[in-house]
Coordinates of N, CA and C in Angstrom, one line a residue:
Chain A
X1 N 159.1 271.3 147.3 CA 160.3 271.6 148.0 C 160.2 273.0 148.7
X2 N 161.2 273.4 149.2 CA 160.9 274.8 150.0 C 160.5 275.6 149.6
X3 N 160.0 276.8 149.9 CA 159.6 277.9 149.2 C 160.4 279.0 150.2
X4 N 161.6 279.6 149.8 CA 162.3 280.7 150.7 C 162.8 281.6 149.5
X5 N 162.7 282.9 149.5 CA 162.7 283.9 148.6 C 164.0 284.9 149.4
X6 N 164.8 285.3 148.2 CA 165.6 286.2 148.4 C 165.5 287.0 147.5
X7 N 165.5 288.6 147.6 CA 165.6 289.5 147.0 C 166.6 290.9 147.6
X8 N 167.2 291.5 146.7 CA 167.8 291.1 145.5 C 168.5 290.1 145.1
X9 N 168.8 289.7 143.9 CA 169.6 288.5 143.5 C 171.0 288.8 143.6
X10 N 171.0 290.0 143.2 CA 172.3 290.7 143.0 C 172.4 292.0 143.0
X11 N 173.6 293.3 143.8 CA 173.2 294.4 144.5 C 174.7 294.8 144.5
X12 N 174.4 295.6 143.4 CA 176.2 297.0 143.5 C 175.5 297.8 144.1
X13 N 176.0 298.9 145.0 CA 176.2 299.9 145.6 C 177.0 300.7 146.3
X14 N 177.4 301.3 146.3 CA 178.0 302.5 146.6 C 178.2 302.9 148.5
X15 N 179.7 303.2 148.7 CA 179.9 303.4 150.2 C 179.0 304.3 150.7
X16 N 178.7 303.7 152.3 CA 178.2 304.3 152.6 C 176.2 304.9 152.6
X17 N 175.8 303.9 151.3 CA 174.3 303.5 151.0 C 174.1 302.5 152.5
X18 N 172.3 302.8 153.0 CA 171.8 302.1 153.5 C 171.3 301.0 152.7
X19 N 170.9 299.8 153.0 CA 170.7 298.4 152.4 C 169.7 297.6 153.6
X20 N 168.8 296.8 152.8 CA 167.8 296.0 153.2 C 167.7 295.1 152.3
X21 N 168.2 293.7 152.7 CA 168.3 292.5 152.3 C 167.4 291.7 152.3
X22 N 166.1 291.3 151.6 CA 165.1 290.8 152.1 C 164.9 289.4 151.8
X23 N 164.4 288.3 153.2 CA 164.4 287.0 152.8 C 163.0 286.9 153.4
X24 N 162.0 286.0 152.4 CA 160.9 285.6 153.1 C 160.6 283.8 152.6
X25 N 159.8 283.4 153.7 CA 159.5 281.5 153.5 C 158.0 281.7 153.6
X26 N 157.5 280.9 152.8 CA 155.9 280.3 152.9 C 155.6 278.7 153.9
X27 N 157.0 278.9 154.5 CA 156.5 277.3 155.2 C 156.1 277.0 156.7
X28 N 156.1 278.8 157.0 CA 155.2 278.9 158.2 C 156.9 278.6 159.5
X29 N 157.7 278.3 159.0 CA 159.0 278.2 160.0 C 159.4 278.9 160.7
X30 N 159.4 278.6 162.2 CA 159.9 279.6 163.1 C 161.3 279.9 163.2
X31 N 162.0 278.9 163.2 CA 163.6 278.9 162.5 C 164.2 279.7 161.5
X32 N 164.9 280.9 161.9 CA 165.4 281.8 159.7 C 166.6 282.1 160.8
X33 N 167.8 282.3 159.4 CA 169.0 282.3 159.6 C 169.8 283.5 158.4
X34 N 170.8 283.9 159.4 CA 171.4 284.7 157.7 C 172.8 284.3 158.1
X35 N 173.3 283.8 156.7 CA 175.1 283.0 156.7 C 175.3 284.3 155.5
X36 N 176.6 284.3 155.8 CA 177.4 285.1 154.9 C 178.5 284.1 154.5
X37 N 179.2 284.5 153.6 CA 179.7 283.2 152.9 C 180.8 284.4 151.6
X38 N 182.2 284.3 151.6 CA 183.0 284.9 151.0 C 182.5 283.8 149.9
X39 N 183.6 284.3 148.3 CA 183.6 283.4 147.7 C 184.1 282.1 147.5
X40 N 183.7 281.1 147.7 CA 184.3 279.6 147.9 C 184.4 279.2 149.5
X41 N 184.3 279.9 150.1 CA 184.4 280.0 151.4 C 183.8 279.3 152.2
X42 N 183.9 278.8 153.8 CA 183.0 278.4 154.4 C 181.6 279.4 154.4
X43 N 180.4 278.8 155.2 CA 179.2 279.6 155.6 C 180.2 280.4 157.3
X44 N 179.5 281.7 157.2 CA 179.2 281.7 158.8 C 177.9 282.5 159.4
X45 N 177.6 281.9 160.2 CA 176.6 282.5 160.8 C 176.2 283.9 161.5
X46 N 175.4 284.7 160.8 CA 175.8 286.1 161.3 C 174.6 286.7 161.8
X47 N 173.0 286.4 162.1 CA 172.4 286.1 162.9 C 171.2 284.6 162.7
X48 N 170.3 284.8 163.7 CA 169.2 283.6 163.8 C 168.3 284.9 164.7
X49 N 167.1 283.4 164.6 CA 165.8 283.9 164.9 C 165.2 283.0 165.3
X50 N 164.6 282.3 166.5 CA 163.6 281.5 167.0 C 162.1 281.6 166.8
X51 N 162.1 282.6 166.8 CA 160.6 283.3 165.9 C 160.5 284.7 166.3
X52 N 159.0 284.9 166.2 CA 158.2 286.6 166.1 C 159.3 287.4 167.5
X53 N 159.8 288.5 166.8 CA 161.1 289.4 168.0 C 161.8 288.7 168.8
X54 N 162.3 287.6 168.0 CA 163.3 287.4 168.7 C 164.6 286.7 167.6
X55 N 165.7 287.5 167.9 CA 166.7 288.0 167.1 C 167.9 287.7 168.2
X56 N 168.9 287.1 167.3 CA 170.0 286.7 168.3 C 171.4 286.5 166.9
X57 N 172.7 287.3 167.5 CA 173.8 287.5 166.5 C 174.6 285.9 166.7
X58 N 175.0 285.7 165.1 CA 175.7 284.8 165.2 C 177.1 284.6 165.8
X59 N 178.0 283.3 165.3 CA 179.3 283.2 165.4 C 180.2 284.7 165.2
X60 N 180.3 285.2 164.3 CA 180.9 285.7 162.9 C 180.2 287.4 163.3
X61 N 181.0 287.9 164.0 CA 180.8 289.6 164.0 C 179.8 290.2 162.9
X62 N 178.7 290.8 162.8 CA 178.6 291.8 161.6 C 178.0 292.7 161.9
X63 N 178.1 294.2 161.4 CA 177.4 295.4 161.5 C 176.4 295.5 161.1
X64 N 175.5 294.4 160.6 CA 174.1 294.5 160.1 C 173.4 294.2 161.0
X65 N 172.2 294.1 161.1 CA 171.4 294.2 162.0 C 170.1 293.3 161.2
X66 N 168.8 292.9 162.3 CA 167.9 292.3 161.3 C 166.7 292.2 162.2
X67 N 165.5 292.1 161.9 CA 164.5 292.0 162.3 C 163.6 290.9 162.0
X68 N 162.6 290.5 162.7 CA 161.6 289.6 163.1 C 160.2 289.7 163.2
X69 N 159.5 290.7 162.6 CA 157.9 291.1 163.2 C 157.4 290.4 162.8
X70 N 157.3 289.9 161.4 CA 156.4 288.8 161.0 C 156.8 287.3 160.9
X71 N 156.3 286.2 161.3 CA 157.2 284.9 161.0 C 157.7 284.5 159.5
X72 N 157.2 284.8 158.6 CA 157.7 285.0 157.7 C 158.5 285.3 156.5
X73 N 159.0 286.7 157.7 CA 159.8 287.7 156.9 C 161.2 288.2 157.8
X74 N 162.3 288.0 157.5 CA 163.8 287.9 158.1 C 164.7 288.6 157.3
X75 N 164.4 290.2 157.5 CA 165.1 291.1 156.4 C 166.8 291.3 157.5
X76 N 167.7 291.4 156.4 CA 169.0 292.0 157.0 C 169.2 293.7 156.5
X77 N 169.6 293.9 157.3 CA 170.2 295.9 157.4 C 171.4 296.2 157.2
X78 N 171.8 297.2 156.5 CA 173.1 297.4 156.7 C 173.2 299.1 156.4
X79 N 173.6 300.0 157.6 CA 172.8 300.8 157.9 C 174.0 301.9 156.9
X80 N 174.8 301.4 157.2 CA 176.2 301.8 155.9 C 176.9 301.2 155.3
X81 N 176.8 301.1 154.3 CA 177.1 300.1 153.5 C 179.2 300.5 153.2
X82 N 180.0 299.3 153.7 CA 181.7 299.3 152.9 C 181.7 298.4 152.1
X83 N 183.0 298.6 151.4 CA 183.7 297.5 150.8 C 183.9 296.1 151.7
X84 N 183.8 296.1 152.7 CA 184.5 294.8 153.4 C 182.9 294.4 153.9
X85 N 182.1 294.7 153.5 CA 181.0 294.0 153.6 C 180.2 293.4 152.0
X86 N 180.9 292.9 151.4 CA 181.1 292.8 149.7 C 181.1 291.6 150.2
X87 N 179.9 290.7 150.1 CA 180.0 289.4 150.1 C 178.4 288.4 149.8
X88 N 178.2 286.9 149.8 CA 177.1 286.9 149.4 C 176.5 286.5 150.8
X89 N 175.5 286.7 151.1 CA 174.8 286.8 152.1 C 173.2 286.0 151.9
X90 N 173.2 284.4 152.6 CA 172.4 283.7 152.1 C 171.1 283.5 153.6
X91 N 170.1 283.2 153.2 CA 169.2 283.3 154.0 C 168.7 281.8 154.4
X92 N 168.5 281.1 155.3 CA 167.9 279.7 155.6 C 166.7 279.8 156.9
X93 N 166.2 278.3 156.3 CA 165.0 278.8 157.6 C 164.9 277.1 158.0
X94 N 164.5 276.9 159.0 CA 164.1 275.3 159.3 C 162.8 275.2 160.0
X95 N 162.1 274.4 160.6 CA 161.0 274.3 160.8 C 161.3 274.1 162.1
X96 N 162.0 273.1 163.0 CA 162.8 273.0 164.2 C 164.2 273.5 164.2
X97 N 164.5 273.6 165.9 CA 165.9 273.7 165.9 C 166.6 272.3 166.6
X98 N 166.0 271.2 166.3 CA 165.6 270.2 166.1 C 167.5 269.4 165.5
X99 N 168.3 268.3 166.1 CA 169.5 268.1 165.4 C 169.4 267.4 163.7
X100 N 168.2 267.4 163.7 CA 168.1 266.1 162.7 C 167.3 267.3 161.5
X101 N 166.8 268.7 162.0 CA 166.4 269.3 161.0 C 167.5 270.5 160.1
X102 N 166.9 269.5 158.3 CA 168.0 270.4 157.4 C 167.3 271.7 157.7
X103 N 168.5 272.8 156.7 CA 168.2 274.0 156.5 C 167.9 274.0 155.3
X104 N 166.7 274.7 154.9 CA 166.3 275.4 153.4 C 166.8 276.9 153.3
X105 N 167.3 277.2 152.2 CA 168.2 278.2 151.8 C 167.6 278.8 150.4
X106 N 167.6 280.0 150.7 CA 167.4 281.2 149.3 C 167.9 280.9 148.5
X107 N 168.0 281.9 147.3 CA 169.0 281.6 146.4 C 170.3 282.7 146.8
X108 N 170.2 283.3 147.4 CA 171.7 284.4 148.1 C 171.1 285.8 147.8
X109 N 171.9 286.4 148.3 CA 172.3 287.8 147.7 C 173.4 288.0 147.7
X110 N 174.1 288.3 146.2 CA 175.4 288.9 146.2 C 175.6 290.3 145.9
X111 N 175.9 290.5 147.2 CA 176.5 292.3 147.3 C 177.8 292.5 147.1
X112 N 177.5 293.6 146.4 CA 179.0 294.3 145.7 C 178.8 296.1 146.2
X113 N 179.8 296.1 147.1 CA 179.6 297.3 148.0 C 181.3 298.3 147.3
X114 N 181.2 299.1 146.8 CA 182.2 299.8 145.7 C 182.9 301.2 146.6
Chain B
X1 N 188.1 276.9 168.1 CA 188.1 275.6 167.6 C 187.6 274.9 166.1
X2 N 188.0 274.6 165.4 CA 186.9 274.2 164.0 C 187.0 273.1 164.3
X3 N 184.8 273.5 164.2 CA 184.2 272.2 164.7 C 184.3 271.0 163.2
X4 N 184.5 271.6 161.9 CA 183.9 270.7 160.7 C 185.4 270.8 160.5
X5 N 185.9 269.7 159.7 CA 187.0 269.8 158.8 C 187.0 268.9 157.7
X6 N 187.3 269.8 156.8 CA 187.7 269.3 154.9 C 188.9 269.8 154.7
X7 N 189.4 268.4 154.5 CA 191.1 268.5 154.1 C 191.1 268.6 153.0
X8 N 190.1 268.7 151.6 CA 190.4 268.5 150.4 C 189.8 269.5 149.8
X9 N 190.7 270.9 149.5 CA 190.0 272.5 149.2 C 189.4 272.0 147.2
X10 N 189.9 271.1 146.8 CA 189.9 270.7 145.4 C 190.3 269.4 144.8
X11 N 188.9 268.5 144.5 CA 189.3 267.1 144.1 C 188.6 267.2 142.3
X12 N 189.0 266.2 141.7 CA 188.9 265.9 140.4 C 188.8 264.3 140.0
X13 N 187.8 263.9 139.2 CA 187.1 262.6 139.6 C 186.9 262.4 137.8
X14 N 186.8 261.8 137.1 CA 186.7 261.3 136.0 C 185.2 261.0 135.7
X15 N 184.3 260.9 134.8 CA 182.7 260.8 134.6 C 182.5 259.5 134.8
X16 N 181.3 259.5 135.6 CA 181.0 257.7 135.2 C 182.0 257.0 136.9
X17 N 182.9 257.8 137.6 CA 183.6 256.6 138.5 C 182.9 257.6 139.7
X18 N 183.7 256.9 140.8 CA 182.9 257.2 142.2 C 184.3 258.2 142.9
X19 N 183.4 258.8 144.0 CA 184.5 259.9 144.3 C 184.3 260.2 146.1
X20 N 184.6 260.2 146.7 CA 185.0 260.4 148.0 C 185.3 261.5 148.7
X21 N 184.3 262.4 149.4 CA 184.7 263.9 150.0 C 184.8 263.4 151.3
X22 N 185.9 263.9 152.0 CA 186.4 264.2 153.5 C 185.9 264.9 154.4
X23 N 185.2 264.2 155.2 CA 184.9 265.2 156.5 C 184.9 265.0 158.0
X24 N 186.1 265.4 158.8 CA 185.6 264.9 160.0 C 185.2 266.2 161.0
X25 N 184.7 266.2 162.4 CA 183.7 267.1 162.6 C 184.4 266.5 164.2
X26 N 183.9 267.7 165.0 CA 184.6 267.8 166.5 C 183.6 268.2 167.5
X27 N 183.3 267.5 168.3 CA 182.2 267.3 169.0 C 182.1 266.5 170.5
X28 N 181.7 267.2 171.7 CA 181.8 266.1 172.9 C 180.2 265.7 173.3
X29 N 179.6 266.1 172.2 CA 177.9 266.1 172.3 C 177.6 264.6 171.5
X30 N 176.5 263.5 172.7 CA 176.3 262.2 172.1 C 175.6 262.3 171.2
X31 N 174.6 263.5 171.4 CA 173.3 263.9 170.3 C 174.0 264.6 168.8
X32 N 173.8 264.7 167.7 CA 173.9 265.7 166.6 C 173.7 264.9 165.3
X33 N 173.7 266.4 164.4 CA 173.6 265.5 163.0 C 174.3 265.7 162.4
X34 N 174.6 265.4 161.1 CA 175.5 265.5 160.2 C 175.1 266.0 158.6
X35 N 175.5 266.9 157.8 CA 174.8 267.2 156.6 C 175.8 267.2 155.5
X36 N 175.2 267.3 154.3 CA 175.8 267.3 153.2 C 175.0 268.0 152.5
X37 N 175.7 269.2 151.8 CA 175.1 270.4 151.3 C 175.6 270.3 150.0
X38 N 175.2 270.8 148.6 CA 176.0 271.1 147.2 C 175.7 272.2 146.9
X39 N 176.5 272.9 146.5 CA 176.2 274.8 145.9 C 177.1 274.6 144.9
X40 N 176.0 274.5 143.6 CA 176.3 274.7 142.3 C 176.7 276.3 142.3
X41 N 177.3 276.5 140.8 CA 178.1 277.5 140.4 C 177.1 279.0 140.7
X42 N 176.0 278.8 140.6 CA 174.8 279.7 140.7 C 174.8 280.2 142.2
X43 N 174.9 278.9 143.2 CA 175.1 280.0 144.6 C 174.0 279.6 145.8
X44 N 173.1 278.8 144.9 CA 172.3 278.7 145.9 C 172.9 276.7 146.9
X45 N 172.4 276.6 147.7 CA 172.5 275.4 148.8 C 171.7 274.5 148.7
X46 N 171.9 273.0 148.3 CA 171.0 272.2 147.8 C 171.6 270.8 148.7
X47 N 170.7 270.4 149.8 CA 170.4 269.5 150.9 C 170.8 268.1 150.0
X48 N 171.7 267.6 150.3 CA 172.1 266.3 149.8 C 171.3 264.6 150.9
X49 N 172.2 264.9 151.7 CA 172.0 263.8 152.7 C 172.5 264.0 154.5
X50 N 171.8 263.4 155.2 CA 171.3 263.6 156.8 C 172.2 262.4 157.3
X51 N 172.7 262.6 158.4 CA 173.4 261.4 159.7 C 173.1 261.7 160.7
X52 N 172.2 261.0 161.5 CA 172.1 261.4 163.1 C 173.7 260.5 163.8
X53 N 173.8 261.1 164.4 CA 174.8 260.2 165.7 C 174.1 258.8 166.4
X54 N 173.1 258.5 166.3 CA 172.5 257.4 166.5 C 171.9 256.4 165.5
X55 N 172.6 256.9 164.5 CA 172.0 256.0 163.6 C 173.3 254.9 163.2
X56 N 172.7 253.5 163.2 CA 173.9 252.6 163.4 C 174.1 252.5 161.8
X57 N 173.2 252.7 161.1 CA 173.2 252.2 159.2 C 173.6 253.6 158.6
X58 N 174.7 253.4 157.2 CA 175.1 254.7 156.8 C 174.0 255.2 156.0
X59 N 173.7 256.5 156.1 CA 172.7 256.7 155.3 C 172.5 256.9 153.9
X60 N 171.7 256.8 152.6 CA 172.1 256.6 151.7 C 170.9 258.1 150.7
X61 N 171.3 258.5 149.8 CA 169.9 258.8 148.9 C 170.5 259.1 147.6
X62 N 169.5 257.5 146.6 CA 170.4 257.8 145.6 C 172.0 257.4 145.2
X63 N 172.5 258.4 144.5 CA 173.7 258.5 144.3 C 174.9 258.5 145.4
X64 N 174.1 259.2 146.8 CA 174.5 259.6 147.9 C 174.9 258.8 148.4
X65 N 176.1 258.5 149.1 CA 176.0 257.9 150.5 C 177.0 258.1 151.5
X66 N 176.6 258.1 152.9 CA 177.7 258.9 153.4 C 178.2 257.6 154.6
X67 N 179.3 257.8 154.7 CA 180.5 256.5 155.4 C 180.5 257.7 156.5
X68 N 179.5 256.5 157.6 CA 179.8 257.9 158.8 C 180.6 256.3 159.6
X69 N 182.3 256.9 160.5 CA 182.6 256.6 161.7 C 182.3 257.4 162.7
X70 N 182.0 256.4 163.3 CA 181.9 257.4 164.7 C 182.8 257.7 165.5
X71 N 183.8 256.4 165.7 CA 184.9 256.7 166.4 C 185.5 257.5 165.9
X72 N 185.7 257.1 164.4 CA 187.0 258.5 164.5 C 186.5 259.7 164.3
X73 N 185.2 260.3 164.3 CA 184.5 261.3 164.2 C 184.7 261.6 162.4
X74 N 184.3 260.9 161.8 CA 184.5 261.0 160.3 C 183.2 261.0 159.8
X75 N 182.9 261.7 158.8 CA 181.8 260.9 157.9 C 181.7 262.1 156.3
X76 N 182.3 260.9 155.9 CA 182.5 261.3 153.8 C 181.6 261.1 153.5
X77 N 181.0 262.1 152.1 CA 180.3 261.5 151.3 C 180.8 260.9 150.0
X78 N 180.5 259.8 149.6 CA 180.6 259.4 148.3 C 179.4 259.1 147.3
X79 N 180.3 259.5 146.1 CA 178.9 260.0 145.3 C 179.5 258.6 144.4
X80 N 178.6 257.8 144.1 CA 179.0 256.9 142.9 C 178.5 257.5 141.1
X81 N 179.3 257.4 140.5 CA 179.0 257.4 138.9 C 178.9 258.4 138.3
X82 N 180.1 259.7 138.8 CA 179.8 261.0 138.6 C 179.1 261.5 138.1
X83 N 179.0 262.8 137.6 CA 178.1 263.1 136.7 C 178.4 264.5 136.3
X84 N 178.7 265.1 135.2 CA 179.1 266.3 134.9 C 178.6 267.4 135.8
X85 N 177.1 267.3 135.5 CA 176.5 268.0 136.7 C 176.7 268.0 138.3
X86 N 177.9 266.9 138.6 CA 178.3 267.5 140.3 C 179.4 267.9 140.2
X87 N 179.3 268.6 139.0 CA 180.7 269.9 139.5 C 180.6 270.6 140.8
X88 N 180.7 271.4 141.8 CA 180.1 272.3 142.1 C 181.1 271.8 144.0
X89 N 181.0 273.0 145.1 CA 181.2 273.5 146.1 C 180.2 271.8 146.7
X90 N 181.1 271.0 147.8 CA 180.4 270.4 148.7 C 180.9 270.9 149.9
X91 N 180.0 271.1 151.0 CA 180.1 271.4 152.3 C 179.4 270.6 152.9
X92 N 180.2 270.0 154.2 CA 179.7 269.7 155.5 C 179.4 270.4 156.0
X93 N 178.2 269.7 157.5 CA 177.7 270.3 158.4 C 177.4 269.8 159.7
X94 N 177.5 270.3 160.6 CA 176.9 270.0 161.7 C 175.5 270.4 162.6
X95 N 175.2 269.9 163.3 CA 174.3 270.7 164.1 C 174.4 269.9 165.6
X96 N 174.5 270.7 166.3 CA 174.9 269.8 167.9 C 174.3 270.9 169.1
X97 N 174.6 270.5 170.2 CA 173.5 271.4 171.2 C 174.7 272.3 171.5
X98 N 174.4 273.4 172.4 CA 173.0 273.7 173.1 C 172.4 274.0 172.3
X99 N 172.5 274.5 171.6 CA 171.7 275.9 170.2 C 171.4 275.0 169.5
X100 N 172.0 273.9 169.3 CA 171.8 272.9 167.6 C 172.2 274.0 166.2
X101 N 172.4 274.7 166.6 CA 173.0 275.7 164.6 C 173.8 274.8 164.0
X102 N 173.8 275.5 162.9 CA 174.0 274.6 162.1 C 175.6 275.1 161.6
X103 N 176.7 274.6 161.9 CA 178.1 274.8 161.4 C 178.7 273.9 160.1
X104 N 179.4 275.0 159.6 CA 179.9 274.5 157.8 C 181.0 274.3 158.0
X105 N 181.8 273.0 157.3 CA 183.0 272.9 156.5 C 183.2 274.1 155.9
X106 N 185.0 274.3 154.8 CA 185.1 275.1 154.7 C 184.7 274.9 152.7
X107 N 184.5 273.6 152.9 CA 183.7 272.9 151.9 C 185.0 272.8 150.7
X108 N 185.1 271.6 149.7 CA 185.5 271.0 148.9 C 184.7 271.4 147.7
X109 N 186.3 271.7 146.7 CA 185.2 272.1 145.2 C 185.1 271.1 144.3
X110 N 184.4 270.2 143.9 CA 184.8 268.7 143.2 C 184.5 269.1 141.4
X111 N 185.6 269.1 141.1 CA 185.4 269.3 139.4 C 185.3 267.6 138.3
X112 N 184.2 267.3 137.9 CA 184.0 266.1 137.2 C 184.4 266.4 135.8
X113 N 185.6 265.1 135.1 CA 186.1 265.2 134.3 C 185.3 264.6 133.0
X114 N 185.0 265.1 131.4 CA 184.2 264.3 131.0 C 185.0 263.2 130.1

């Protein structure tokens, strides 16, 4: 099955800390995604990536930011960390952008921003 | 506009019977797919079952099977023969052009009775 990694699992910190959310895949996919997702909530989409630098914001406004240099690796930023950015923040990747292709998904990061 | 819709924020199904999640989805695109996602209590996103818009047979995997209309732009999943283990957050999905991304229901929490 997939191989997509998220790290941290889970992340208190303090207003105003800078943060790096890191998501990496071994399946070679040019496709990576980052959904944010309150609790119980729908997903929404807060950026994508078609591959190596190239970075494009989702639906769903956010002050994070994210990067692309390696195909592999689809880290999110958050260059100040609030309270109203206290949510879990899940990473997916696909292999096409293809209608018929699923997304494989991390296991999250749940930020707790204090 | 909300492209996905789940009318049912919380259903409850008895062990052992079959159970029915609601989804219809908004779309003027002939191409797209359709998805069914589960996020157990833990958080992470687990790929149930696929519908292209061209496919005339409902698709099935397993336990899974999804009642796609097309006319009325519907397509539920039903799970036959619960199982304590599908407790858990079901979400719809779509993916349609230009971009094909992938958009979520605001997803149904189905609690199995034992």
């Amino acid at each position: 099955e997939a191989d997509i990694y998220q790290t941290p699992r889970y992340l208190v910190i303090g207003t105003g800390k800078k943060i790096t959310l890191e998501c990496s895949q071994t399946m070679g996919h040019d496709k990576m995604y980052w959904y944010q997702q309150d609790p119980g909530m729908e997903l929404h989409l807060i950026h994508y990536s078609y591959g190596v630098n190239s970075t494009e914001k989702g639906d769903l406004s956010s002050e994070s930011t994210v990067s692309r240099i390696r195909t592999e690796h689809f880290p999110l930023t958050l260059e100040s960390a609030r309270p109203s950015h206290t949510s879990q923040y899940l990473c997916a990747s696909s292999e096409t952008q293809g209608i018929h292709e699923k997304l494989f998904f991390g296991s999250g990061t749940q930020l707790s921003v204090l | 506009a909300q492209k996905i819709t789940q009318t049912q924020p919380g259903m409850f199904v008895q062990e052992k019977e079959a159970v029915t999640l609601d989804c219809t989805y908004d779309t003027s695109d002939q191409s797209y797919g359709l998805f069914w996602y589960k996020q157990p209590s833990s958080g992470e996103m687990i790929f149930l079952i696929y519908q292209g818009s061209y496919d005339e047979q409902n698709a099935t995997e397993g336990r899974y099977s999804l009642n796609f209309q097309k006319a009325r732009k519907s397509a539920n999943l039903v799970i036959s023969a619960s199982q304590l283990g599908d407790s858990a957050m079901y979400f719809c999905a779509m993916r349609e052009g230009p971009k094909n991304d992938m958009r979520f229901g605001a997803g149904t929490r189905l609690t199995v009775k034992p």
